[in-house]
Coordinates of C-alpha atoms in Angstrom, one line a residue:
X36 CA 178.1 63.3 69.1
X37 CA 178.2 66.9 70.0
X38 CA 174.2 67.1 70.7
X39 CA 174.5 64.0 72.8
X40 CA 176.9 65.3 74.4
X41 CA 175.4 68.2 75.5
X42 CA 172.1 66.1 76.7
X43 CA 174.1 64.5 78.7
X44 CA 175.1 67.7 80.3
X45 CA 171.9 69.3 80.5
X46 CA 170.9 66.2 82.1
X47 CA 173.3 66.3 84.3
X48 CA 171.9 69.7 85.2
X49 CA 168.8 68.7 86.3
X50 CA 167.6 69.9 89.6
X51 CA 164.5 67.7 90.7
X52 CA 163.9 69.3 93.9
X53 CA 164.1 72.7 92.8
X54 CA 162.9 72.0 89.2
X55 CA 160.4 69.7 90.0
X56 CA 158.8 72.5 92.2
X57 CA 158.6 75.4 89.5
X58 CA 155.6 73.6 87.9
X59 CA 155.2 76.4 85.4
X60 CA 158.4 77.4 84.5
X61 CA 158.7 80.4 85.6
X62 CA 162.3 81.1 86.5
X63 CA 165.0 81.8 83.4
X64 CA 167.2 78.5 84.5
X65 CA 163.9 76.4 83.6
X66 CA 162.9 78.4 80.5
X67 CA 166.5 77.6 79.3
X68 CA 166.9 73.8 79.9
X69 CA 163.4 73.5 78.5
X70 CA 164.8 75.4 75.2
X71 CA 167.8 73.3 75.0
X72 CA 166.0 70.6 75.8
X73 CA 163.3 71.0 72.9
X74 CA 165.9 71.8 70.6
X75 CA 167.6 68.6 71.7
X76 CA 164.4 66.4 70.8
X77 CA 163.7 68.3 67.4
X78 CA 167.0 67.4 66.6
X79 CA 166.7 63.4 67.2
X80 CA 163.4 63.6 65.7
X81 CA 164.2 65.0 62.6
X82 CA 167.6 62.5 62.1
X83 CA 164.9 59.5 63.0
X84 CA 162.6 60.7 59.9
X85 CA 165.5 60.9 57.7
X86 CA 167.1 58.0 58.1
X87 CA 163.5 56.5 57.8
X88 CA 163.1 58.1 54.5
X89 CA 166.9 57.4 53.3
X90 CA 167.1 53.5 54.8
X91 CA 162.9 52.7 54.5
X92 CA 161.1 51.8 57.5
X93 CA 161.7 48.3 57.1
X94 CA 163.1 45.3 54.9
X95 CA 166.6 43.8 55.1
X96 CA 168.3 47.0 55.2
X97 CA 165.7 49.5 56.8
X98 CA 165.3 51.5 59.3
X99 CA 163.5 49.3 62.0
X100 CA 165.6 46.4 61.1
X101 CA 168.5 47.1 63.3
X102 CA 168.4 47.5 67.3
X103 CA 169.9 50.6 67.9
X104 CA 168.0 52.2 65.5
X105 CA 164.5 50.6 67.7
X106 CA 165.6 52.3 70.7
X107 CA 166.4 55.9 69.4
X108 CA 163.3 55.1 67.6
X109 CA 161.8 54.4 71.1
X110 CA 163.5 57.5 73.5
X111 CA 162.0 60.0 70.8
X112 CA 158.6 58.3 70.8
X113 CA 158.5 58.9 74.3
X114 CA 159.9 62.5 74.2
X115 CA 157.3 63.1 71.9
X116 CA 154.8 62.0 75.0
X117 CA 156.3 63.6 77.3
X118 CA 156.1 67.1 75.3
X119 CA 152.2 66.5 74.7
X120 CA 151.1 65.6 77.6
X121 CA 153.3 68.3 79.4
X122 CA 151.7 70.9 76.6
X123 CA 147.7 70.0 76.5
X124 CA 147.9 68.2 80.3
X125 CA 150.1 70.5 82.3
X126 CA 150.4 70.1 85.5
X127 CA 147.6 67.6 86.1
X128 CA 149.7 64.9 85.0
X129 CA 152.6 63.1 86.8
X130 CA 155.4 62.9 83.9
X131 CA 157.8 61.4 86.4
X132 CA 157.6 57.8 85.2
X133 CA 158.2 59.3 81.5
X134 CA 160.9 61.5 82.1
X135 CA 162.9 58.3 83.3
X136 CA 163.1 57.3 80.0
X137 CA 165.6 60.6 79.6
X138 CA 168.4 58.4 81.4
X139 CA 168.4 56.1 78.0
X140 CA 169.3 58.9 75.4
X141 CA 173.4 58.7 76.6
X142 CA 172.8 55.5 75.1
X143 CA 172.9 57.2 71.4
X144 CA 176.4 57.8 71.9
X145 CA 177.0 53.5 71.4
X146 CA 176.1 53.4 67.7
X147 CA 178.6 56.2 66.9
X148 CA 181.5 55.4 69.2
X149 CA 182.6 52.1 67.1
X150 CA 185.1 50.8 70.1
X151 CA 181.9 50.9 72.0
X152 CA 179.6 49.4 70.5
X153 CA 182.1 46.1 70.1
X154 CA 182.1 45.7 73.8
X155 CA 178.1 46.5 74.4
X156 CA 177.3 43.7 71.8
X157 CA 180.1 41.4 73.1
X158 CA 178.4 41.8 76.6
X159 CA 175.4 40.9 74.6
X160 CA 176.7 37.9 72.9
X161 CA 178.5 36.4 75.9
X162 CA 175.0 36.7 77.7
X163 CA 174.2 32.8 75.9
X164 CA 177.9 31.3 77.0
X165 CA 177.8 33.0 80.5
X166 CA 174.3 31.4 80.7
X167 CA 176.1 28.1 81.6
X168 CA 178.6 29.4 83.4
X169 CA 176.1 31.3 85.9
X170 CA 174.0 27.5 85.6
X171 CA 177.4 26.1 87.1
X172 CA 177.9 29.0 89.7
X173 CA 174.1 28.1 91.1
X174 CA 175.3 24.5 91.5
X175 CA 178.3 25.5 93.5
X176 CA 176.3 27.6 95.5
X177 CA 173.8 25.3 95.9
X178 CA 176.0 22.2 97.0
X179 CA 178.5 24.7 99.5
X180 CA 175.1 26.1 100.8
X181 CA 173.6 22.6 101.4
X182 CA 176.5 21.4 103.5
X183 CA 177.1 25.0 105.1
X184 CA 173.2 24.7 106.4
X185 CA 173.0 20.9 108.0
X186 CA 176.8 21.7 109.4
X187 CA 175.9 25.3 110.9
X188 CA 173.0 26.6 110.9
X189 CA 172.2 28.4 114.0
X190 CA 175.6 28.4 115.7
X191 CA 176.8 31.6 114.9
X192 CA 173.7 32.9 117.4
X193 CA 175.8 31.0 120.3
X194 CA 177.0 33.7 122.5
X195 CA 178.4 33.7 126.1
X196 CA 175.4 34.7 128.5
X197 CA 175.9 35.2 132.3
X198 CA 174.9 33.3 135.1
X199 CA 175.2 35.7 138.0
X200 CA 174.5 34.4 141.6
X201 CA 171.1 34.9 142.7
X202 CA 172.0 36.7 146.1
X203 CA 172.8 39.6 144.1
X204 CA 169.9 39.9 141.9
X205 CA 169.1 42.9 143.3
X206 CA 172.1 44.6 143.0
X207 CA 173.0 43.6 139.4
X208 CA 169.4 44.9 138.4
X209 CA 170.8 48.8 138.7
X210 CA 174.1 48.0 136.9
X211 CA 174.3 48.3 132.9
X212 CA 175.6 44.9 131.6
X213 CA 175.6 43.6 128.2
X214 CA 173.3 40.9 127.6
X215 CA 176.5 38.8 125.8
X216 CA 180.3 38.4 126.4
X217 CA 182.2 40.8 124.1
X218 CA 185.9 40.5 123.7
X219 CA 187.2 43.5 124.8
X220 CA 191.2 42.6 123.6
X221 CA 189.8 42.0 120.1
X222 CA 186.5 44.1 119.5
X223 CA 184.7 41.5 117.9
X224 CA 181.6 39.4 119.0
X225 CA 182.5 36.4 120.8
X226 CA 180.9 33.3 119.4
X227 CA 181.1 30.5 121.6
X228 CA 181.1 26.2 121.4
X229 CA 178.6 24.4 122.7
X230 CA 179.6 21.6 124.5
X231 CA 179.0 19.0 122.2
X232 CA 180.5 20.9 119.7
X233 CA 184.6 21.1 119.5
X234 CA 185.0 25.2 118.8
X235 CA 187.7 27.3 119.8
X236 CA 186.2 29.6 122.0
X237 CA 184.9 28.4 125.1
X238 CA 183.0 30.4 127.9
X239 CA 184.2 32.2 130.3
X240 CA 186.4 34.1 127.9
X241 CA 190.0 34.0 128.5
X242 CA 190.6 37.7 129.0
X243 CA 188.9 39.7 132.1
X244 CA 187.6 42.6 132.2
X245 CA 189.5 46.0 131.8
X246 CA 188.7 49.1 133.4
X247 CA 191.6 51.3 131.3
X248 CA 194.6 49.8 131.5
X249 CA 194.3 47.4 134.6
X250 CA 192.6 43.8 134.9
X251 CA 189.5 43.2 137.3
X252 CA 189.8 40.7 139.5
X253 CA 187.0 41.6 142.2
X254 CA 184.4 39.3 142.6
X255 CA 180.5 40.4 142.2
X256 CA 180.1 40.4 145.6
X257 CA 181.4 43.8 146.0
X258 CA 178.2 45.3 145.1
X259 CA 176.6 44.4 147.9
X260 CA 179.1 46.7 150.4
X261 CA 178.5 50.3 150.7
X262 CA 179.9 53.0 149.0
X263 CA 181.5 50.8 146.6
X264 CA 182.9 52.5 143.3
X265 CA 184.9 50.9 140.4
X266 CA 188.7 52.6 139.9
X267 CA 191.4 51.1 138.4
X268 CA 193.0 49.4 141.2
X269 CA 189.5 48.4 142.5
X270 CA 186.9 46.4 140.0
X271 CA 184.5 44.0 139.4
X272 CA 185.5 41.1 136.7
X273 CA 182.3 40.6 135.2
X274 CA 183.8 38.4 132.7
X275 CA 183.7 35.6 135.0
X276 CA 180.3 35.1 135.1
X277 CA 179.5 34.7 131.3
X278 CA 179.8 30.8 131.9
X279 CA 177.0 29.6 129.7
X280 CA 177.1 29.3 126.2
X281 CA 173.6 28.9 124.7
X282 CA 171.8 30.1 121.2
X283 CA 170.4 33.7 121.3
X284 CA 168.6 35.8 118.6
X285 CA 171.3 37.8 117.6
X286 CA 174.1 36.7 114.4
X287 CA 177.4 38.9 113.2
X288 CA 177.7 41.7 110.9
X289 CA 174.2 42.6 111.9
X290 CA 172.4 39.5 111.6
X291 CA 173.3 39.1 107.9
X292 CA 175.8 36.6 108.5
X293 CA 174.5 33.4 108.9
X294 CA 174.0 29.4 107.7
X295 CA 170.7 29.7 109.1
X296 CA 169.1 28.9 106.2
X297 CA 169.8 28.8 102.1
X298 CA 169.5 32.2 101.3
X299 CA 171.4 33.5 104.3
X300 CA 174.2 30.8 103.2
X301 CA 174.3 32.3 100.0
X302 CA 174.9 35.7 100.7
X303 CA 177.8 34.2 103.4
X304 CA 179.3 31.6 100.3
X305 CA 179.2 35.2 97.8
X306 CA 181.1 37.0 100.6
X307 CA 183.8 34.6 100.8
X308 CA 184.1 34.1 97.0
X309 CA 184.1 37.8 96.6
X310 CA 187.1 37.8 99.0
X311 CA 185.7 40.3 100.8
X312 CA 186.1 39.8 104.9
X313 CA 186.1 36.0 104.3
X314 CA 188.4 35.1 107.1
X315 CA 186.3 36.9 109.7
X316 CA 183.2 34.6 108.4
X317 CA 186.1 31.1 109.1
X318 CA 187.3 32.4 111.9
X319 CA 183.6 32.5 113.1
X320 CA 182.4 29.3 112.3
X321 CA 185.5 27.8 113.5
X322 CA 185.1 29.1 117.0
X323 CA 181.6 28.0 117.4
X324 CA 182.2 24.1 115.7
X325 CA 185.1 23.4 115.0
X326 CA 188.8 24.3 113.6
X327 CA 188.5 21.7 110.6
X328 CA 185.9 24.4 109.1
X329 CA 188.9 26.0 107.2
X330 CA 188.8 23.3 104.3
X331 CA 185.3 24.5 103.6
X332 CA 186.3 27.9 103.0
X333 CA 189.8 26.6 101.2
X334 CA 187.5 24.4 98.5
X335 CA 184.9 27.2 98.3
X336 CA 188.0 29.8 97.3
X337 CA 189.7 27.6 94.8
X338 CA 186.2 26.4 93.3
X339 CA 184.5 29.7 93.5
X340 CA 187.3 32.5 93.3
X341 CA 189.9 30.9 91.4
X342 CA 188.0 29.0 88.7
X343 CA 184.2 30.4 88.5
X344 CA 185.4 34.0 88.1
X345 CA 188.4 32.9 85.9
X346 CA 185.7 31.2 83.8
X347 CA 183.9 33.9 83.0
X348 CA 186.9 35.9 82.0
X349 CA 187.9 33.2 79.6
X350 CA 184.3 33.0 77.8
X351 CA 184.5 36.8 77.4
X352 CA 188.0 36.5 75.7
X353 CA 186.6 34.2 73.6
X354 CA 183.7 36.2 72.5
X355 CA 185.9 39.0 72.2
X356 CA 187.7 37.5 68.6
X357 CA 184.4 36.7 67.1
X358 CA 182.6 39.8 67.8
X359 CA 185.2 42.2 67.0
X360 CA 185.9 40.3 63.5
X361 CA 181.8 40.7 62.7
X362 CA 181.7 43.8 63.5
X363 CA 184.5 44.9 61.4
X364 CA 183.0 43.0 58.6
X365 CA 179.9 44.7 59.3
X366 CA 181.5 48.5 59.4
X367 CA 183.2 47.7 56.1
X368 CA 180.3 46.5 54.3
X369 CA 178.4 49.7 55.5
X370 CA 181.3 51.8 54.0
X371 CA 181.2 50.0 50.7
X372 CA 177.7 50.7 51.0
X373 CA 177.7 54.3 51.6
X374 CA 181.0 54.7 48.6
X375 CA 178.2 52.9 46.3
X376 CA 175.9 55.0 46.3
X377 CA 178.1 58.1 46.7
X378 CA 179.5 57.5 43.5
X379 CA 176.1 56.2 41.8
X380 CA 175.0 60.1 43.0
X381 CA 178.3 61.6 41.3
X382 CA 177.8 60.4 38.2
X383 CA 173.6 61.2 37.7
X384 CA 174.5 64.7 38.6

């Protein structure tokens, strides 16, 4: 435990920008993580040949018959590439890909800690069980993401667009106007109902425009007279003229929020069973269709967030009895083992 430990420190250590440049080791830093590091791998290597001699290499009981014992069999294979090529190659090899395989030798510390390795091969035996549980989860989200696509897809692009008069073309053309109605009370994008549809939000927005603290209630005419300048007492409600609520190109949170399509309905049904910002995803799809939306998202909590995660919870518990009682049995029958044969040494010598 001590030597892994300290692999995983030296590890830890690793510079690749700075380390990765000194190419020949030059500098004293390198010259010492590359002892430490040799030392490290001499180490494994030599407890991998003698548990091959003590155990065999295989059979019921030998070396390669148990997993753990394949992988630390594997990281020092690959250690021992990596010091080859690095010694007869050099520099005219990329070792980058091998090296990788440096971020698996932490690992070791499983098959000593025995706490640990319970859980790692309960996540392992649970993988079977949560195998139907994840083939029900795809169902769920297959069914919610049917019904969220034919009910929605493409109106959370619906924004509130203006419709200025065209006598002051001219005059808008050198002002800076968003392309889409923004609420300005509430920050966020202001989806609007078609009018076939039966949102909440409808355009124009309810609330005018704000220069500071005061309302706008000029008209857009005011462009047009000279030496006209917005204050506070004096301005231009623009939010008048977003009348017309039609699709654009453009959907929330950065265009990853949509029903657009499956996949996009997906990642929206995995927010809202995640809990995460779920009530900003309702509140969107009910101002653009219609406020009913909300026993969508009610079902897809209780199904999804209540009973799906809860689900997997409870096929882990179950696990946890039968793999902790197996691998007591198993520890046991290794001591038994190792008293065995400690006392058939005792009494030859």
């Amino acid at each position: 435990m001590l030597v892994i430990i300290i692999n995983c420190v030296t590890l830890g250590m690793y510079r690749p920008c700075e380390d990765g440049q000194d190419v020949h080791c030059l500098t004293t830093r390198c010259q010492l993580m590359r002892l430490i590091d040799q030392a490290i791998f001499t180490f494994f290597a030599v407890e991998m040949l003698i548990k091959m001699l003590a155990y065999g290499l295989f059979g019921p009981v030998g070396y390669m018959s148990e997993t753990w014992n394949r992988l630390d069999c594997f990281i020092v294979l690959a250690g021992c590439m990596e010091f080859l090529l690095d010694e007869y190659l050099g520099s005219t090899v990329n070792l980058t890909a091998i090296r990788t395989i440096r971020v698996l030798r932490p690992l070791r510390a499983i098959n000593r800690v025995p706490s640990m390795r319970i859980l790692v091969n309960l996540l392992l035996d649970t993988l079977p069980m949560l195998g139907n549980v994840l083939l029900l989860c795809f169902f769920v989200f297959f069914i919610f993401g049917i019904v969220g696509v034919q009910l929605w897809a493409g109106l959370l692009r619906n924004r509130c667009t203006p419709d200025y008069p065209t006598l002051n073309s001219t005059a808008l053309s050198a002002t800076d106007l968003p392309m889409y109605y923004t609420s300005e009370e509430t920050g966020m994008e202001y989806i609007c109902s078609l009018p076939n549809n039966n949102g909440m939000h409808r355009c124009p927005g309810p609330v005018p425009t704000m220069l500071g603290n005061s309302k706008c209630n000029l008209t857009i005419d005011y462009l047009l007279k000279e030496n006209f300048t917005q204050s506070n007492t004096s301005c231009i409600n623009f939010a008048q003229y977003y009348t017309v609520c039609k699709p654009t190109s453009r959907n929330p949170f950065q265009g990853s929020i949509s029903f657009d399509n499956i996949g996009f309905a997906w990642v929206s049904i995995f927010l809202v069973i995640s809990l995460e910002g779920w009530s900003e995803i309702m509140y969107y799809v009910q101002d653009t269709h219609s406020f009913w939306n909300w026993v969508y998202f009610v079902l897809l909590i209780v199904i999804g967030a209540f009973f799906m995660i809860n689900l997997c919870l409870v096929v882990i518990a179950t696990q946890f009895a039968e793999t902790k009682r197996r691998e007591t049995e198993r520890m046991m029958a290794e001591r038994a083992r190792y008293l065995s044969s400690s006392s058939l040494c005792a009494s030859i010598i």
